[in-house]
Coordinates of C-alpha atoms in Angstrom, one line a residue:
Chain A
X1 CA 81.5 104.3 71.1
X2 CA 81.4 102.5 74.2
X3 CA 84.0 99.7 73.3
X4 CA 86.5 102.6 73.1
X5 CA 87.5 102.5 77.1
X6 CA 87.8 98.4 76.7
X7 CA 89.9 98.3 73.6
X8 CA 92.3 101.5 75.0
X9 CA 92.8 99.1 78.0
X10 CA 93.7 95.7 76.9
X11 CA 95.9 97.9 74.3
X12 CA 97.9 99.4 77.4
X13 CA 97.9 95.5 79.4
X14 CA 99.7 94.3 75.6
X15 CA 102.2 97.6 75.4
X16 CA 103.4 96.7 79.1
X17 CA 103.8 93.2 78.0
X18 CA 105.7 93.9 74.9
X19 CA 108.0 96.3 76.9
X20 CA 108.3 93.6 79.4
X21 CA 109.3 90.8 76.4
X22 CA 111.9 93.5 75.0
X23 CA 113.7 93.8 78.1
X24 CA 114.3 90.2 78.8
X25 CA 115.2 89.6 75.0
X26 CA 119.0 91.5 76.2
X27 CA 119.2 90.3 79.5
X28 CA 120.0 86.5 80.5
X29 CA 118.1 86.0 83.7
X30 CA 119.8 84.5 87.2
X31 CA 117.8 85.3 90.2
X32 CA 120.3 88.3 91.0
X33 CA 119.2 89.8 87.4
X34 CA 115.8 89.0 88.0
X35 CA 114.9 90.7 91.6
X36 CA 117.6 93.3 91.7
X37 CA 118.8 94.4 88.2
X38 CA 122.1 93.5 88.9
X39 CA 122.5 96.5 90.9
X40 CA 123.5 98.9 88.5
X41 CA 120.1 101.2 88.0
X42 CA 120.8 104.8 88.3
X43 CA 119.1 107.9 89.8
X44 CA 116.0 107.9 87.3
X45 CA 115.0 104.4 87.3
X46 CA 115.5 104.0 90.9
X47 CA 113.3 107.2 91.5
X48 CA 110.5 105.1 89.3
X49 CA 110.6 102.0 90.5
X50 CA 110.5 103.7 94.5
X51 CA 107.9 106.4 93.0
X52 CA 106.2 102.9 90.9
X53 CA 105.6 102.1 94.9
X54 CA 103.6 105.7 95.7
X55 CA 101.4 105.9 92.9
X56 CA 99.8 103.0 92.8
X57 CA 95.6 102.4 92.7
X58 CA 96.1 103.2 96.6
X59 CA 96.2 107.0 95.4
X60 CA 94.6 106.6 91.8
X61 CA 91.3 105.5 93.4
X62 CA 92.4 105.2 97.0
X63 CA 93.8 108.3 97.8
X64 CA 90.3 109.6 96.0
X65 CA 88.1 107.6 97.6
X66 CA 89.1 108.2 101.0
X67 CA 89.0 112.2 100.3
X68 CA 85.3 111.7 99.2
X69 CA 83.9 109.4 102.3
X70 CA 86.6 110.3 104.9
X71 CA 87.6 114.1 104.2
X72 CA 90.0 115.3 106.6
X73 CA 91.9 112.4 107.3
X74 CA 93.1 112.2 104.3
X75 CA 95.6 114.4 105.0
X76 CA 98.1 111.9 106.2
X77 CA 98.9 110.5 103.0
X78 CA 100.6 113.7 102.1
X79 CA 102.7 113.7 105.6
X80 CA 103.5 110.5 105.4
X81 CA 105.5 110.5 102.1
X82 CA 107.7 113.8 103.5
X83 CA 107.9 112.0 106.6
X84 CA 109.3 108.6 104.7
X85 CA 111.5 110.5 102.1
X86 CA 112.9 112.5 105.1
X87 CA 114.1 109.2 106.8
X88 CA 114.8 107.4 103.4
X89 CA 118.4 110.1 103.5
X90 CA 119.6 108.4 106.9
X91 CA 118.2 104.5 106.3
X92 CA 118.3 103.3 102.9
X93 CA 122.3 104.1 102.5
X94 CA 123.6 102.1 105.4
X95 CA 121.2 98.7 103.8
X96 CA 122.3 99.4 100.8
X97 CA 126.0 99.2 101.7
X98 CA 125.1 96.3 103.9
X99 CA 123.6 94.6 101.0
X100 CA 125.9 94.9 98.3
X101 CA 129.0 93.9 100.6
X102 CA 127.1 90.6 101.1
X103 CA 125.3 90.2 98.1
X104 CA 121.9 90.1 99.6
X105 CA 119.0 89.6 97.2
X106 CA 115.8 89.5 99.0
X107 CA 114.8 91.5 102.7
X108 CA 115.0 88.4 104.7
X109 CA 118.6 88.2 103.8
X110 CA 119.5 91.0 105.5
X111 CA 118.2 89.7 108.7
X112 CA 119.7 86.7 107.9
X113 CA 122.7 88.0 107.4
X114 CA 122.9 90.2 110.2
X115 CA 122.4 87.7 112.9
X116 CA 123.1 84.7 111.5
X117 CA 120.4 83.1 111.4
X118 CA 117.9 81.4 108.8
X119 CA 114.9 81.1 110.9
X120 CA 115.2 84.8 111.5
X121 CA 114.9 85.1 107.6
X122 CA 112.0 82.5 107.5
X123 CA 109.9 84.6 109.9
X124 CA 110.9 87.8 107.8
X125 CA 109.8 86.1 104.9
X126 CA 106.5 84.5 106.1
X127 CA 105.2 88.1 107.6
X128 CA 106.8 89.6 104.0
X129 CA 104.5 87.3 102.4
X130 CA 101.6 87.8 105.0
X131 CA 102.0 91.8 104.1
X132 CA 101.8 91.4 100.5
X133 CA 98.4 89.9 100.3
X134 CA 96.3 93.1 101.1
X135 CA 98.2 95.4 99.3
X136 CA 97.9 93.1 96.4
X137 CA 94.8 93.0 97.0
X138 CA 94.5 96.5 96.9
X139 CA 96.0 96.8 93.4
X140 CA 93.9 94.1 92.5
X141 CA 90.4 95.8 93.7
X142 CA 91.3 98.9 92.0
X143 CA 92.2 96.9 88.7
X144 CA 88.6 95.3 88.7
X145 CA 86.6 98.3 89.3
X146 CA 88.5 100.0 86.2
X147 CA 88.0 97.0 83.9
X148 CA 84.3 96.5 85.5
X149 CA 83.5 100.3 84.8
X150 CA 85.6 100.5 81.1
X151 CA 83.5 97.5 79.8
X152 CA 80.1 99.6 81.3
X153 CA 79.0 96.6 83.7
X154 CA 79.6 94.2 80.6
X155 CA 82.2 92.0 82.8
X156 CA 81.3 91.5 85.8
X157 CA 83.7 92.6 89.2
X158 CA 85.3 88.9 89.9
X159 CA 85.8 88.6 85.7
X160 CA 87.8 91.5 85.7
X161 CA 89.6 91.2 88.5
X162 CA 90.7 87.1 86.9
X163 CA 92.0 88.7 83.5
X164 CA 94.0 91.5 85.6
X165 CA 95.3 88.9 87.9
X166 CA 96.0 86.2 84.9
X167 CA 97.7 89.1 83.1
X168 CA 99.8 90.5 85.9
X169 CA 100.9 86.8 86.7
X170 CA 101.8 86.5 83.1
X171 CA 103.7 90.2 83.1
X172 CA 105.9 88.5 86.2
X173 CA 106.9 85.8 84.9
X174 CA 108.4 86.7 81.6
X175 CA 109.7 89.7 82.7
X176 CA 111.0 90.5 86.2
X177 CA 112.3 93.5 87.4
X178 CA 113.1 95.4 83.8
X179 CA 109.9 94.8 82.4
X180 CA 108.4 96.8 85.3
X181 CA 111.1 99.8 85.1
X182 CA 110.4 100.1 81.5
X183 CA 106.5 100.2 82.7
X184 CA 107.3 102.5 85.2
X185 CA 108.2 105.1 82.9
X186 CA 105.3 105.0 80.5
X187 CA 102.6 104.9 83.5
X188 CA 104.3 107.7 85.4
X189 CA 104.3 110.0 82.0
X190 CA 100.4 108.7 81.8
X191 CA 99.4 109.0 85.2
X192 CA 101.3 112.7 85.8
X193 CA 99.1 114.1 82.3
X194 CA 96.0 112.3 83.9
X195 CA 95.9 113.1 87.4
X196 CA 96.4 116.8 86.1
X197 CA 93.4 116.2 84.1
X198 CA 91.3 114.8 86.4
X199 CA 92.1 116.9 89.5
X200 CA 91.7 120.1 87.6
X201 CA 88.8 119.3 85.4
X202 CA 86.4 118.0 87.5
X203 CA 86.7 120.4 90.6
X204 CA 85.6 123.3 87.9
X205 CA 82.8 121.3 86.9
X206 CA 82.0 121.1 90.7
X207 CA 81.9 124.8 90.7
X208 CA 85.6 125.8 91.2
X209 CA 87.8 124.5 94.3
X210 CA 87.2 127.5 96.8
X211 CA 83.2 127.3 96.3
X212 CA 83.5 123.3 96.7
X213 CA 84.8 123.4 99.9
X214 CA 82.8 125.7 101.6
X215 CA 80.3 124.0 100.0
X216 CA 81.2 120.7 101.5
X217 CA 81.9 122.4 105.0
X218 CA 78.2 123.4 105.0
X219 CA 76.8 120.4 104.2
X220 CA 78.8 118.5 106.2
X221 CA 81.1 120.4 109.3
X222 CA 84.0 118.7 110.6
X223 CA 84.1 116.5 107.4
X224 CA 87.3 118.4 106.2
X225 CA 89.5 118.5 109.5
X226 CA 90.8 116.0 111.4
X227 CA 88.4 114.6 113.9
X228 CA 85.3 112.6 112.9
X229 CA 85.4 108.7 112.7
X230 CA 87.6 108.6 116.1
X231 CA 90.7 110.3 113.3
X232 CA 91.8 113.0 115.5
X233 CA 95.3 114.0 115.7
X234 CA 96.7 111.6 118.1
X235 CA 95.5 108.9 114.8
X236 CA 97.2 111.1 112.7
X237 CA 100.3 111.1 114.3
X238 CA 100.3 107.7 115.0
X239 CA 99.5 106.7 111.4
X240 CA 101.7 109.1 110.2
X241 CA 104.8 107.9 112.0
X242 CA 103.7 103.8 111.6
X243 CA 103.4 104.2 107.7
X244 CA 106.4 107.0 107.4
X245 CA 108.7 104.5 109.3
X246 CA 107.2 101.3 107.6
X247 CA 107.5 102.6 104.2
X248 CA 110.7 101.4 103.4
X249 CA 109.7 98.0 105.1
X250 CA 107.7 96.8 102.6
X251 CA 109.8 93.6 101.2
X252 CA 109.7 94.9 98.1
X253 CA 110.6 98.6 98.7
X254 CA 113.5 97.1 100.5
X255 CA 114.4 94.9 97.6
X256 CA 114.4 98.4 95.4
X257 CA 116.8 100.2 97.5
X258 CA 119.4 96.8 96.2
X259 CA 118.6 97.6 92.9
X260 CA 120.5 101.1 93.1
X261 CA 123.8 101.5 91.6
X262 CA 125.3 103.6 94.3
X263 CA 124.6 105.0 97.6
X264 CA 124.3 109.0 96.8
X265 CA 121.0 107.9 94.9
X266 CA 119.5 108.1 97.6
X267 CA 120.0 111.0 99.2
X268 CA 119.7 113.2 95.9
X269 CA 115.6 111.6 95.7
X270 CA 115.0 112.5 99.7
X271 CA 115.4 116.3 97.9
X272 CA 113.0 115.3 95.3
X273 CA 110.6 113.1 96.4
X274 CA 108.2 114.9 98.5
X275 CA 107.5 117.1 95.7
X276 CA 106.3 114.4 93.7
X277 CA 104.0 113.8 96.6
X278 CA 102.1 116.9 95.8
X279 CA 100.7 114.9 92.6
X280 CA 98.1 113.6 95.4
X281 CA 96.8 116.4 95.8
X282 CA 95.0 116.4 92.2
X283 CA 93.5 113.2 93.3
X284 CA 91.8 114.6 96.3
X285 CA 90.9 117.8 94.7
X286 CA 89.4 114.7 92.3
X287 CA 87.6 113.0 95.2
X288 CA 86.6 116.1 97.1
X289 CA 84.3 117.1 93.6
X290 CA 83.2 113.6 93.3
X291 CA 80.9 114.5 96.3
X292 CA 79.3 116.9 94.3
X293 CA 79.3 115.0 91.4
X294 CA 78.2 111.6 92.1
X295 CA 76.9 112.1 95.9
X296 CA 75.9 109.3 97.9
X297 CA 78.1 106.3 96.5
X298 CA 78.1 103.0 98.3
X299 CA 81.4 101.6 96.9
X300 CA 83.8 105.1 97.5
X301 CA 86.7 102.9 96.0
X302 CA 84.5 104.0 93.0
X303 CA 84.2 108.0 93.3
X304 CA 86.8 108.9 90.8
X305 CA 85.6 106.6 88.5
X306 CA 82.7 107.0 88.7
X307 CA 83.0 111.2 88.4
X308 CA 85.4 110.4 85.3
X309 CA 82.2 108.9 83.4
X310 CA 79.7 111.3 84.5
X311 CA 82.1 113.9 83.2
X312 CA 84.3 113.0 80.1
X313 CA 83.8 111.3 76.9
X314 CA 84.2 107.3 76.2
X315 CA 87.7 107.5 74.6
X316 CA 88.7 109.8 77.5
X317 CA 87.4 107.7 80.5
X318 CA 89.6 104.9 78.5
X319 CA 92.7 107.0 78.8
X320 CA 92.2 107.4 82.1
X321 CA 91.3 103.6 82.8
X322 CA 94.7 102.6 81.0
X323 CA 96.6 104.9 83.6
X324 CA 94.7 103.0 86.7
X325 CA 96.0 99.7 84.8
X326 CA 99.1 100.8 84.7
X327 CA 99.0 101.8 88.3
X328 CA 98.1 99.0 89.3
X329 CA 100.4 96.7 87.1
X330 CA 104.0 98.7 88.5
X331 CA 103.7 97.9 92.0
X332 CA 101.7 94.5 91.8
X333 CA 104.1 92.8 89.5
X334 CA 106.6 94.0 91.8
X335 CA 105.0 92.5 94.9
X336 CA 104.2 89.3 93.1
X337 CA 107.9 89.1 92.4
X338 CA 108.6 89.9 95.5
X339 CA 106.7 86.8 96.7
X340 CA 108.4 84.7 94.4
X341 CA 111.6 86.1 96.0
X342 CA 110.9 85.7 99.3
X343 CA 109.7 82.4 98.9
X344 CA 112.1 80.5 97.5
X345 CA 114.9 82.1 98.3
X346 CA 114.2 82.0 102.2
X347 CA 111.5 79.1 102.7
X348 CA 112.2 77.2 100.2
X349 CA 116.1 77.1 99.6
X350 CA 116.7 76.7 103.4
X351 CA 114.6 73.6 103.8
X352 CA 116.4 72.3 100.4
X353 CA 119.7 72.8 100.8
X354 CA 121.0 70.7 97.4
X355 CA 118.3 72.9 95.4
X356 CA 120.1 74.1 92.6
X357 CA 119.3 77.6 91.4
X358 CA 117.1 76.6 88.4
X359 CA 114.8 74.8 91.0
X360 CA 114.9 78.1 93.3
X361 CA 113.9 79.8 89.8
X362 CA 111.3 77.0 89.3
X363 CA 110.2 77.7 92.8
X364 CA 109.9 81.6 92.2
X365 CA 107.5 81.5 89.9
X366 CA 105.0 78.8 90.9
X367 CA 104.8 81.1 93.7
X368 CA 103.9 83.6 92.0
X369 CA 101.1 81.8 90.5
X370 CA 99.3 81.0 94.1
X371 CA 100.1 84.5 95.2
X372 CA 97.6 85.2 92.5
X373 CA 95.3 83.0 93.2
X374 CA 95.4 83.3 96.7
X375 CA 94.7 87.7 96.4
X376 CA 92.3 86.6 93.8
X377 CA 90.0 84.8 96.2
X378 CA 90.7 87.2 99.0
X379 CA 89.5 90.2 96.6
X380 CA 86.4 88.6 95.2
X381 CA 84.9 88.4 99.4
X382 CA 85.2 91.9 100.1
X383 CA 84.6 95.4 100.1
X384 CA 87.3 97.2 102.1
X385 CA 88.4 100.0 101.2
X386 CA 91.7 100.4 99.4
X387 CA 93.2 102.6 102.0
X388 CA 92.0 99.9 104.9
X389 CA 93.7 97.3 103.5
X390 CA 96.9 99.1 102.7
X391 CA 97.0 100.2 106.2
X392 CA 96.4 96.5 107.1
X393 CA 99.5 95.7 105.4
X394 CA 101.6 98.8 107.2
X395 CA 100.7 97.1 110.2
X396 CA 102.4 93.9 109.4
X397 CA 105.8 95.4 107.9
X398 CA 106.6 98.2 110.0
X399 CA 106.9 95.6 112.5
X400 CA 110.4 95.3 111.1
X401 CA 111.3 98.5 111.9
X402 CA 112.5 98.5 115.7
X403 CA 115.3 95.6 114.5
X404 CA 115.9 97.2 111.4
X405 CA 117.0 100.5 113.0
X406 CA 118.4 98.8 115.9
X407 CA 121.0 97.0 113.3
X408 CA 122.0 99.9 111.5
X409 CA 122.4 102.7 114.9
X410 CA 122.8 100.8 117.9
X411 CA 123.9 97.2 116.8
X412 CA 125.2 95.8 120.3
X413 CA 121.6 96.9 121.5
X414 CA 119.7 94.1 119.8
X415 CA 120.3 90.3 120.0
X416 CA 119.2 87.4 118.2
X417 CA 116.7 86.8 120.4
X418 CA 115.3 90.2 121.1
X419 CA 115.0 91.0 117.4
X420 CA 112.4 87.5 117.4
X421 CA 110.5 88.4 120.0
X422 CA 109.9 92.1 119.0
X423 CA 108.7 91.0 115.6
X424 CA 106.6 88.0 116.6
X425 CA 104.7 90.2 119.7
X426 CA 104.5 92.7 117.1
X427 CA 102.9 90.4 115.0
X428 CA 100.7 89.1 117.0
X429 CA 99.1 91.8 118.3
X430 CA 98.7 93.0 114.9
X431 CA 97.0 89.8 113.7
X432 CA 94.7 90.3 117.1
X433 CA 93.9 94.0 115.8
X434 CA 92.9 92.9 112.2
X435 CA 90.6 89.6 113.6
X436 CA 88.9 91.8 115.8
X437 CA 88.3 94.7 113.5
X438 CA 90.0 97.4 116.0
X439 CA 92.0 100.0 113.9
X440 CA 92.0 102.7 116.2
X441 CA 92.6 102.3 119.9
X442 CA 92.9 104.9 122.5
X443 CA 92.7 107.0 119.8
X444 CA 95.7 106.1 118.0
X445 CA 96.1 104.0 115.2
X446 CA 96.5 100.2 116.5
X447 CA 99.4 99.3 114.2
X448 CA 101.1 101.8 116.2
X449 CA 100.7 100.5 119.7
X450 CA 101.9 97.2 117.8
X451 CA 105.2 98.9 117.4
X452 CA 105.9 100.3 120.6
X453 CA 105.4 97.2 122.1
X454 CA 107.6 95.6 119.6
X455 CA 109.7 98.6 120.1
X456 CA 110.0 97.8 123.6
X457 CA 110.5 94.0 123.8
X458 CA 113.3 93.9 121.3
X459 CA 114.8 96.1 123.9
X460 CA 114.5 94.5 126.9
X461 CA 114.8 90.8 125.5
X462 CA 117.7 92.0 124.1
X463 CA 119.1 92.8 127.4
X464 CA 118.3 89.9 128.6
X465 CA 120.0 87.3 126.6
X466 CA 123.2 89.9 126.2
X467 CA 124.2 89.8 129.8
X468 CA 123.7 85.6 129.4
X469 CA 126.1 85.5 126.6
X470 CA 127.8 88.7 125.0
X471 CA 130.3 87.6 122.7
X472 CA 127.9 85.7 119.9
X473 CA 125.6 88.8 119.8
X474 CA 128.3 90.9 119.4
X475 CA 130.5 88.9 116.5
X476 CA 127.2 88.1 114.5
X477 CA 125.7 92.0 114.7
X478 CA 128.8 93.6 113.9
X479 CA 129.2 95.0 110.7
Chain B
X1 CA 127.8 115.9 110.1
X2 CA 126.4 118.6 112.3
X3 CA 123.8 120.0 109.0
X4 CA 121.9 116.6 109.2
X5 CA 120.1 117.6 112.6
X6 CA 118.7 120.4 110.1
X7 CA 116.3 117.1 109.1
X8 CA 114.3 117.6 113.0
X9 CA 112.8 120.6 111.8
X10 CA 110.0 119.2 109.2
X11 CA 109.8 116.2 112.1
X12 CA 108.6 119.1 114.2
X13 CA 106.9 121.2 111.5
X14 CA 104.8 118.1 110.6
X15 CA 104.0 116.8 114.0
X16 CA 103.8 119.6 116.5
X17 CA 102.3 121.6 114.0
X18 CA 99.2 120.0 113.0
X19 CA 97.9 120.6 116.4
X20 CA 97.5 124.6 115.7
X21 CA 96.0 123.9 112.0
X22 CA 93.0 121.7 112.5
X23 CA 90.7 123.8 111.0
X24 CA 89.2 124.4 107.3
X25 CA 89.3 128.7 107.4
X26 CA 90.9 130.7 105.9
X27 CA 90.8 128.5 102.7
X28 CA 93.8 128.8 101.1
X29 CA 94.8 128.1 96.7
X30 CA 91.5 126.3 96.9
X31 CA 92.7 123.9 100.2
X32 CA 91.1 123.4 103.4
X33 CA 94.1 124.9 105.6
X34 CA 95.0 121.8 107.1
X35 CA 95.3 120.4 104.0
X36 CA 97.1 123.8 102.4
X37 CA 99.8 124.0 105.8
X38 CA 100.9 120.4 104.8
X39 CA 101.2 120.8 101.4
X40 CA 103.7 124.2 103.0
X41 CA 105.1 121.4 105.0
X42 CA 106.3 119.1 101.9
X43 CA 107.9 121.7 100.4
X44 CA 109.9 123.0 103.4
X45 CA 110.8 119.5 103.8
X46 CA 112.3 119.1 99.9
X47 CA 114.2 122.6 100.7
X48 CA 115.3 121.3 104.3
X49 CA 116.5 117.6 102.4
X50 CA 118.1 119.9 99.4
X51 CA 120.1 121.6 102.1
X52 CA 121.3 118.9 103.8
X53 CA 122.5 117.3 100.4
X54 CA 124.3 120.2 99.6
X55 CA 126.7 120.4 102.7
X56 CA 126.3 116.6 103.6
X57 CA 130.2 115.1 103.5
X58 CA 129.2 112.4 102.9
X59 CA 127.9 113.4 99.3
X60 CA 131.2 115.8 98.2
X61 CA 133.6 111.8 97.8
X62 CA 134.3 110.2 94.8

């Protein structure tokens, strides 16, 4: 009885990789029909490959962890999404214009584009790249755990974490972007019926919702509200606007809004988005009765897990394991494609200017073989927890966002130059935040301080170099 | 153009309101209130978006 969770897992890792061999078998693929789709996916695929980003093992296991050892805090995740979705109506319709008039494939090329220059895109790509890591990671942690606990200890964490990361490799390199749209479908149909599941069954097994919480609030006051661990509200605002504005900054969320066949997309998902959000809240109801189920865990990456297989039956904790695969599989095959992107279109490719396209192809997925590796040794050192290291990653890419919304709104209020110094300060003091271990400073989340700086110096740099010499600015930021 | 300011009002709902709803009582469908006034929030947010869509210009060419 206990093989049942193993088998139902590799079975769903084989589906996603048929679906992903079916696609390609009707598709030629150029890099254009690789990364973007061509540009010509409509309402409902682009709503599941930008939803594929949400509900990924950051909320599966994440978004329940965090409810189980943080509590209260947790509440950002559900402001951030409305907070996104609301700014998604007014951003992603002016990139996407900009990107289909000039053909742009990857999220460097828009900065490249827009000011002319390829170093621009190089640092774009390297931070890109720099970002992906922990959220792969992420993906990759949670993937582990669910093989680790579906085999009952048999495979050991770093073993299952090497299969997933072999087998996602593998997924990205036959497939590209179809494969995962197609997967998209099947794990959001999965993870909808399981979340429901989950985040109904076990808070009755608890003792019912309304007695769980004041039973929590007894043992442990404050634990619910904002407040404890330094997370007051000035965090929570900070955190909520650094990861609502960053959202779409992710390389890869950027390279989905491409992907869309026309503009009105958009706008129609800002109506419907958010209320997808409210999913999460099964999965903190979830985490909130893992306290009472399985008190006292080390590891809270592993409280819904964990819960699940105190609670259900074999074949059940299997279903449920397949839907964390799955979770896990959308987004990181889209990141490690990403990666590939990024790399060779906008390292690569501008260093080797004769490369012909089947190199740059070449190029795109050897990358994504040492993106593998690379998250592979990263994951098997540590013990963050999912929502730590996705939050590392916020840091890094929201760092785009001052230039980003500069372009599109004010265009002769940011230069070449400003936009370079605003995202390498930003960086910077980022990368001095992460080595030193400070998340929170002054009370506010230290990603955010990043990008008021950032904020700041693209401004004034910007100003700067203008007055020395306004026409180049001007032609190459217009349009 | 003018219904797209409508989009300020979750901003504010969100932001300015969590300082009045910090606490856990009155428990609410099951939520701590925080968590049940921003679940309230996401959904006059969708309604707010829906809105906007509806009267936007910018959605009535083609």
């Amino acid at each position: 009885m206990h093989e049942a969770p193993i088998i139902l897992i590799f079975a769903t890792m084989l589906v996603a990789l048929c679906l992903a061999l079916l696609s390609k078998k009707r598709k030629r693929l150029d890099m254009e029909q690789w990364s973007v789709g061509g540009r010509r996916f409509g309402v409902l695929f682009v709503f599941l490959l930008l939803a594929g980003e949400i509900y990924t093992t950051f909320t599966f296991l994440g978004g329940s962890g965090w409810a189980y050892g943080t509590g209260g805090p947790t509440v950002y995740i559900l402001a951030y999404g409305a907070v996104a979705y609301l700014f998604s109506y007014f951003l992603l319709p002016p990139i996407w214009r900009y990107a289909k008039r000039h053909q742009l494939i990857s999220q460097p090329d828009f900065f490249v584009r827009q000011f002319n220059s390829p170093a621009l895109g190089v640092l774009v790509a390297l931070v890109g790249v720099v970002a992906i890591i922990p959220y792969l990671q992420s993906q990759m942690t949670g993937l582990g755990l669910i093989v680790q606990m579906a085999s009952y200890g048999a495979l050991p964490q770093w073993v299952a974490i090497a299969i997933a990361m072999f087998l996602l490799a593998i997924y990205v390199t036959v497939s590209g972007i179809y494969g995962t749209a197609w997967t998209a479908v099947l794990k959001d149909i999965l993870i909808l019926a399981v979340v429901l599941v989950v985040g109904i069954a076990l808070p009755i097994r608890a003792g019912g919702l309304h007695q769980l919480m004041v039973h929590i609030n007894q043992e442990k006051p404050g634990f619910l509200t904002l407040g404890q661990h330094g997370m007051g509200i000035p965090w929570f605002l900070s955190t909520v606007a650094l990861t609502g504005l960053g959202f779409y900054m992710w390389p890869h969320a950027f390279g989905a809004v491409y992907t869309a066949k026309n503009e009105r997309i958009f706008r129609r998902n800002a109506t419907f988005l958010p209320l997808y959000q409210l999913i999460l809240l099964f999965v903190f109801f979830a985490g909130f009765a893992a306290i009472w189920i399985v008190p006292g865990l080390k590891n809270t990456n592993l409280a819904l897990l964990a819960a699940v297989q105190k609670t259900f039956p074999a074949w059940l904790v299997g279903v449920i394991g397949s839907a964390g695969v799955l979770t896990a599989i959308v987004p990181g095959s889209l990141m490690m494609m990403c990666a590939g992107t990024l790399v060779a279109e906008n390292l690569y490719k501008p260093c080797f200017k004769n490369a012909s396209s089947q190199q740059v192809q070449r190029v795109a997925r050897v990358v994504v073989w040492l993106v593998a590796i690379v998250t592979f040794l990263f994951s098997i050192h540590s013990n963050a927890t999912i929502v730590a290291l996705l939050l590392m990653g916020y840091n890094f890419v929201s760092q785009f966002f001052p230039t980003v919304l500069l372009t599109l709104f004010a265009p002769s209020n940011v230069t070449k130059a400003g936009a370079f110094s605003g995202i390498v300060i930003g960086v910077v003091l980022v990368v001095y935040f992460t080595l030193t271990k400070q998340s929170i400073l002054w009370g506010a989340n230290t990603g955010f301080w990043a990008l008021l700086v950032n904020m700041l110096v693209v401004l004034l740099v910007s100003v700067a170099t203008r007055q020395k010499s306004l026409s180049p600015a001007q032609v190459n930021t217009g349009m | 153009m003018a219904i797209r300011w409508l989009a300020c009002l979750p901003i504010i709902v969100i932001f300015g309101g969590v300082f009045f709803v910090n606490h856990v009582y009155p428990i609410l469908l099951g939520m701590p209130f925080l968590f049940f006034y921003m679940v309230m929030a996401i959904l006059f947010t969708s309604v707010c978006m829906a809105v906007i869509y509806h009267f936007d210009p910018a959605n009535k060419e083609e």
